[in-house]
Tab-separated table of C-alpha atoms in Angstrom:
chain	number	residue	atom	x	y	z
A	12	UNK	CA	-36.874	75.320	-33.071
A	13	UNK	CA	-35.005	72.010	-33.749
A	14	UNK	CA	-32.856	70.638	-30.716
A	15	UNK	CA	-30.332	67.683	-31.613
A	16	UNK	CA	-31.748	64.762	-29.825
A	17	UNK	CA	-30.315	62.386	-27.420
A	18	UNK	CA	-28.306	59.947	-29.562
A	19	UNK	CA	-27.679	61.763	-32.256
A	20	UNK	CA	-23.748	63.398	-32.348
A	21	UNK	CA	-23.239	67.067	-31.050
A	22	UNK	CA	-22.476	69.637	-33.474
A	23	UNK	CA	-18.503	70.496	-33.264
A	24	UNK	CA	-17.807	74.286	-32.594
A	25	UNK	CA	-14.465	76.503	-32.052
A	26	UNK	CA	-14.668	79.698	-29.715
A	27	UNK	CA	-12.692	81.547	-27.170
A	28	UNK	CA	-13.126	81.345	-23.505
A	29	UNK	CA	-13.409	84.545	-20.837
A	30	UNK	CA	-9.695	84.261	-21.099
A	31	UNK	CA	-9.320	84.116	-24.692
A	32	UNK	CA	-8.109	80.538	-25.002
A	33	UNK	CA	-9.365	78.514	-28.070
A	34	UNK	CA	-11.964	76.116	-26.861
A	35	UNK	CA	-13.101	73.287	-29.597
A	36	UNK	CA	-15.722	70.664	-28.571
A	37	UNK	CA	-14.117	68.224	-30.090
A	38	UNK	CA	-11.422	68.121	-28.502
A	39	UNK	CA	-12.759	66.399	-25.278
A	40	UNK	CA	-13.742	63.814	-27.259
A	41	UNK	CA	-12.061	60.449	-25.604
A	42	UNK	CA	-11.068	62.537	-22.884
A	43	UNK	CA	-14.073	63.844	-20.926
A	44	UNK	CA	-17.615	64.392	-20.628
A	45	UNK	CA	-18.822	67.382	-21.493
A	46	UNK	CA	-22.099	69.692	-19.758
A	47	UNK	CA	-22.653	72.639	-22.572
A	48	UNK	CA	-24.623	74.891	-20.640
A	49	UNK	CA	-26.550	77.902	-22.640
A	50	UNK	CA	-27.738	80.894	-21.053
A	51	UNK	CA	-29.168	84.149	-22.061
A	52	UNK	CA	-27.213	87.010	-20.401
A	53	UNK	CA	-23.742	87.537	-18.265
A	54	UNK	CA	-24.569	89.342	-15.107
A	55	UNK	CA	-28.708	88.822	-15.445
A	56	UNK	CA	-30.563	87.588	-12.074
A	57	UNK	CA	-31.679	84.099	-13.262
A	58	UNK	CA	-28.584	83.655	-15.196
A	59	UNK	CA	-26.164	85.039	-12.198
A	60	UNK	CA	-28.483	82.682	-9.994
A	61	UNK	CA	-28.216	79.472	-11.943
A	62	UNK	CA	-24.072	79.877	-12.562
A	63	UNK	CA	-23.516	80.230	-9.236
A	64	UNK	CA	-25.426	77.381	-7.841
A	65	UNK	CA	-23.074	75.756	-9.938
A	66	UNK	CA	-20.137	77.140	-8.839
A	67	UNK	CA	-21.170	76.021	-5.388
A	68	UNK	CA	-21.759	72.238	-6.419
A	69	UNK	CA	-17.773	71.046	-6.657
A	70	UNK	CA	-18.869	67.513	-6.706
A	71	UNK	CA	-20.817	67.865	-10.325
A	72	UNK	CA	-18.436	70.391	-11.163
A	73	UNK	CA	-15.757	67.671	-10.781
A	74	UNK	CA	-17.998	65.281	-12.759
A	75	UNK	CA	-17.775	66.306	-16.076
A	76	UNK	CA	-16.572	69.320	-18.302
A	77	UNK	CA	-18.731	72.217	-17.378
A	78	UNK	CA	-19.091	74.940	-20.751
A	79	UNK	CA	-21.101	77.658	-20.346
A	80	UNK	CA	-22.047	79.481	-23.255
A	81	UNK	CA	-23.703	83.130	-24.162
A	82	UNK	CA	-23.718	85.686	-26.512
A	83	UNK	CA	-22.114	88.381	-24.912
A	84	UNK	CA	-18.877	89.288	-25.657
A	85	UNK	CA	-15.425	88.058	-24.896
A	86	UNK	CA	-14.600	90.383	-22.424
A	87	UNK	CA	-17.727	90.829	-20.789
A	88	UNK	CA	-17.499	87.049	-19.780
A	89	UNK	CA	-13.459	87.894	-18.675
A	90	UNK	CA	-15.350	90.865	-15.932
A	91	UNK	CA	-18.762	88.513	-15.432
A	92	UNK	CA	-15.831	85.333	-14.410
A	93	UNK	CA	-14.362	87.738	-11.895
A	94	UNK	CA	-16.998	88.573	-10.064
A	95	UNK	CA	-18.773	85.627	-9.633
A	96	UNK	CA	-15.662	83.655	-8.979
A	97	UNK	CA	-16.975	80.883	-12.103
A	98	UNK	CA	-13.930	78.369	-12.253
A	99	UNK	CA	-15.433	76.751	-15.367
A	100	UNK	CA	-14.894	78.354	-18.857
A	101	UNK	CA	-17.559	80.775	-20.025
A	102	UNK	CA	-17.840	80.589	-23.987
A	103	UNK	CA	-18.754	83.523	-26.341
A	104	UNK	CA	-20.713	82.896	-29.059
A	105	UNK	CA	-20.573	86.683	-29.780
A	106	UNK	CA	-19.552	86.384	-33.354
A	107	UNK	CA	-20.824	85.157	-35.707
A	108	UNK	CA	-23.619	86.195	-33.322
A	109	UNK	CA	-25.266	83.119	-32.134
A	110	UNK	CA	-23.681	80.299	-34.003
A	111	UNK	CA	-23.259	78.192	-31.288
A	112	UNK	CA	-26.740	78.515	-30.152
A	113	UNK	CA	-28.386	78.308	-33.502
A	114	UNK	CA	-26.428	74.577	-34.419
A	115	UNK	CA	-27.810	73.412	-30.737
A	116	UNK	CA	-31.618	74.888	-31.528
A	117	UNK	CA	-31.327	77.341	-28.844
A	118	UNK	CA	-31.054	80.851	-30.410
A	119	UNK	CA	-33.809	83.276	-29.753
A	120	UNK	CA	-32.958	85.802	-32.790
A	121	UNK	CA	-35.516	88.233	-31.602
A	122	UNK	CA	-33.681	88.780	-28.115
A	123	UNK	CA	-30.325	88.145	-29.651
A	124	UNK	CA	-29.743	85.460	-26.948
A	125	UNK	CA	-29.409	81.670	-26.437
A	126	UNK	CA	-32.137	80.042	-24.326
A	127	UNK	CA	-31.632	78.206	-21.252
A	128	UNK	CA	-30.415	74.934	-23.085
A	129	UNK	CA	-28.454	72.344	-21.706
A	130	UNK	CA	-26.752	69.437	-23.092
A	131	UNK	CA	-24.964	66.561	-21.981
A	132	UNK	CA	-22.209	65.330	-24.573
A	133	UNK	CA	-19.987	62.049	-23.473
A	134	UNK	CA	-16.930	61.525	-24.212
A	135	UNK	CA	-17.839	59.749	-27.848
A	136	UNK	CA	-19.346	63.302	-28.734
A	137	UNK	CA	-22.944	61.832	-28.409
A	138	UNK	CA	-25.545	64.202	-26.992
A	139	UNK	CA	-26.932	61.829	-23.945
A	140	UNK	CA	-29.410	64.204	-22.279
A	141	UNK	CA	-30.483	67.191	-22.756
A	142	UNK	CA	-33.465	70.393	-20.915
A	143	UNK	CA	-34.307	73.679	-22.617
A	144	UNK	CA	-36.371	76.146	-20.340
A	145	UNK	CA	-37.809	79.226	-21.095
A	146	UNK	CA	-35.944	82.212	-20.028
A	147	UNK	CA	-37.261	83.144	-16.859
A	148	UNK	CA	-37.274	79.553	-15.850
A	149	UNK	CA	-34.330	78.534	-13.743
A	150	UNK	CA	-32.700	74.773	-14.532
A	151	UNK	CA	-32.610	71.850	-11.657
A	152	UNK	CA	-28.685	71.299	-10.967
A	153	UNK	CA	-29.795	68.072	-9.615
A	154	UNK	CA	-31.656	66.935	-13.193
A	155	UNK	CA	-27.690	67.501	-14.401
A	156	UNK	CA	-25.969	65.552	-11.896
A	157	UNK	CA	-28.794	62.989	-12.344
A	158	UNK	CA	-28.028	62.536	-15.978
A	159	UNK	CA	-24.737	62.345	-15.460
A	160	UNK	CA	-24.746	59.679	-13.013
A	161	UNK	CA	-26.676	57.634	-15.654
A	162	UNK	CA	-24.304	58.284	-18.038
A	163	UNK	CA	-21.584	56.843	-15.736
A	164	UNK	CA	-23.583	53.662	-15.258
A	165	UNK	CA	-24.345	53.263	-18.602
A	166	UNK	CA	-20.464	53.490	-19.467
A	167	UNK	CA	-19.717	50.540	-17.231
C-alpha cells in the first residue's frame, strides 16, 4: 500500500456525515486544519477506545477539524454518534465501498475496512503528518496534538 506523503496535497473527497450533511475536504481549505482520522469498525473495542479518548481531549478537539472516517454505513455512524456522545463528524465511506480509504492508502480490501490511518491536512490542503497502525494497534492522541502544535509553529 501507497500512503500520500507529507508534502504532497491530500486527495479531495465528498461524503455524508452521521447526520447526512455533505462533507467535502476541500472545503476547509483556507479555513481550518483538518485531522482525517481512519478507523476500521463503528462500535469495535479498539476503535470505541481510540474515539473516545478523543472525545475526552477538548483542547485538540478544539485544535483542528477532527474527521473520522469508516466504512460502515450512514446510519450506523448516526446510532455509533449517539452512544458514544462523538461531537466531531463521523464520515462514511460506505459507498463506493472504500473510496476514501483506498485514495489515502488505507483500505484493507480483504476485511472490507480502512486501517488505522491518520492524516494531518492544513489549511493549504497539504498532508503535514501522517501514522498508520495495524488494526489492533491503538494510535497516541498525544503524537496528534504533537503534530499539530508543529504545524502551528511552522505557520507563524
Amino acid at each position: 500500500m501507497t500512503f500520500p506523503a507529507a508534502g504532497s496535497r491530500a486527495p479531495d473527497f465528498s461524503t455524508q456525515n452521521q447526520y447526512g450533511e455533505p462533507v467535502r475536504l476541500s472545503d476547509y481549505a483556507g479555513r481550518r486544519d483538518v485531522v482525517l482520522v481512519f478507523y476500521p469498525y463503528a462500535f469495535s473495542q479498539v476503535c470505541t477506545s481510540e474515539l473516545a479518548a478523543l472525545r475526552d481531549r477538548p483542547s485538540l478537539l478544539a485544535a483542528a477539524e477532527f474527521l473520522a472516517v469508516s466504512c460502515d454505513p450512514l446510519f450506523t455512524l448516526r446510532a455509533y454518534s449517539d452512544a458514544q456522545a462523538l461531537p466531531f463528524s463521523l464520515l462514511t465511506d460506505f459507498w463506493p465501498h472504500g473510496a476514501i480509504a483506498s485514495a489515502y492508502g488505507v483500505f484493507d480490501p480483504a476485511r472490507g475496512c480502512a486501517l488505522r490511518g491518520t492524516f494531518v491536512i492544513d489549511r493549504t490542503g497539504t498532508i503535514r503528518w501522517s501514522v498508520v497502525n495495524p488494526l489492533p494497534e491503538p494510535r497516541n492522541l498525544d503524537d496528534y496534538a504533537e503534530a499539530l502544535a508543529k504545524l502551528g509553529s511552522d505557520l507563524r
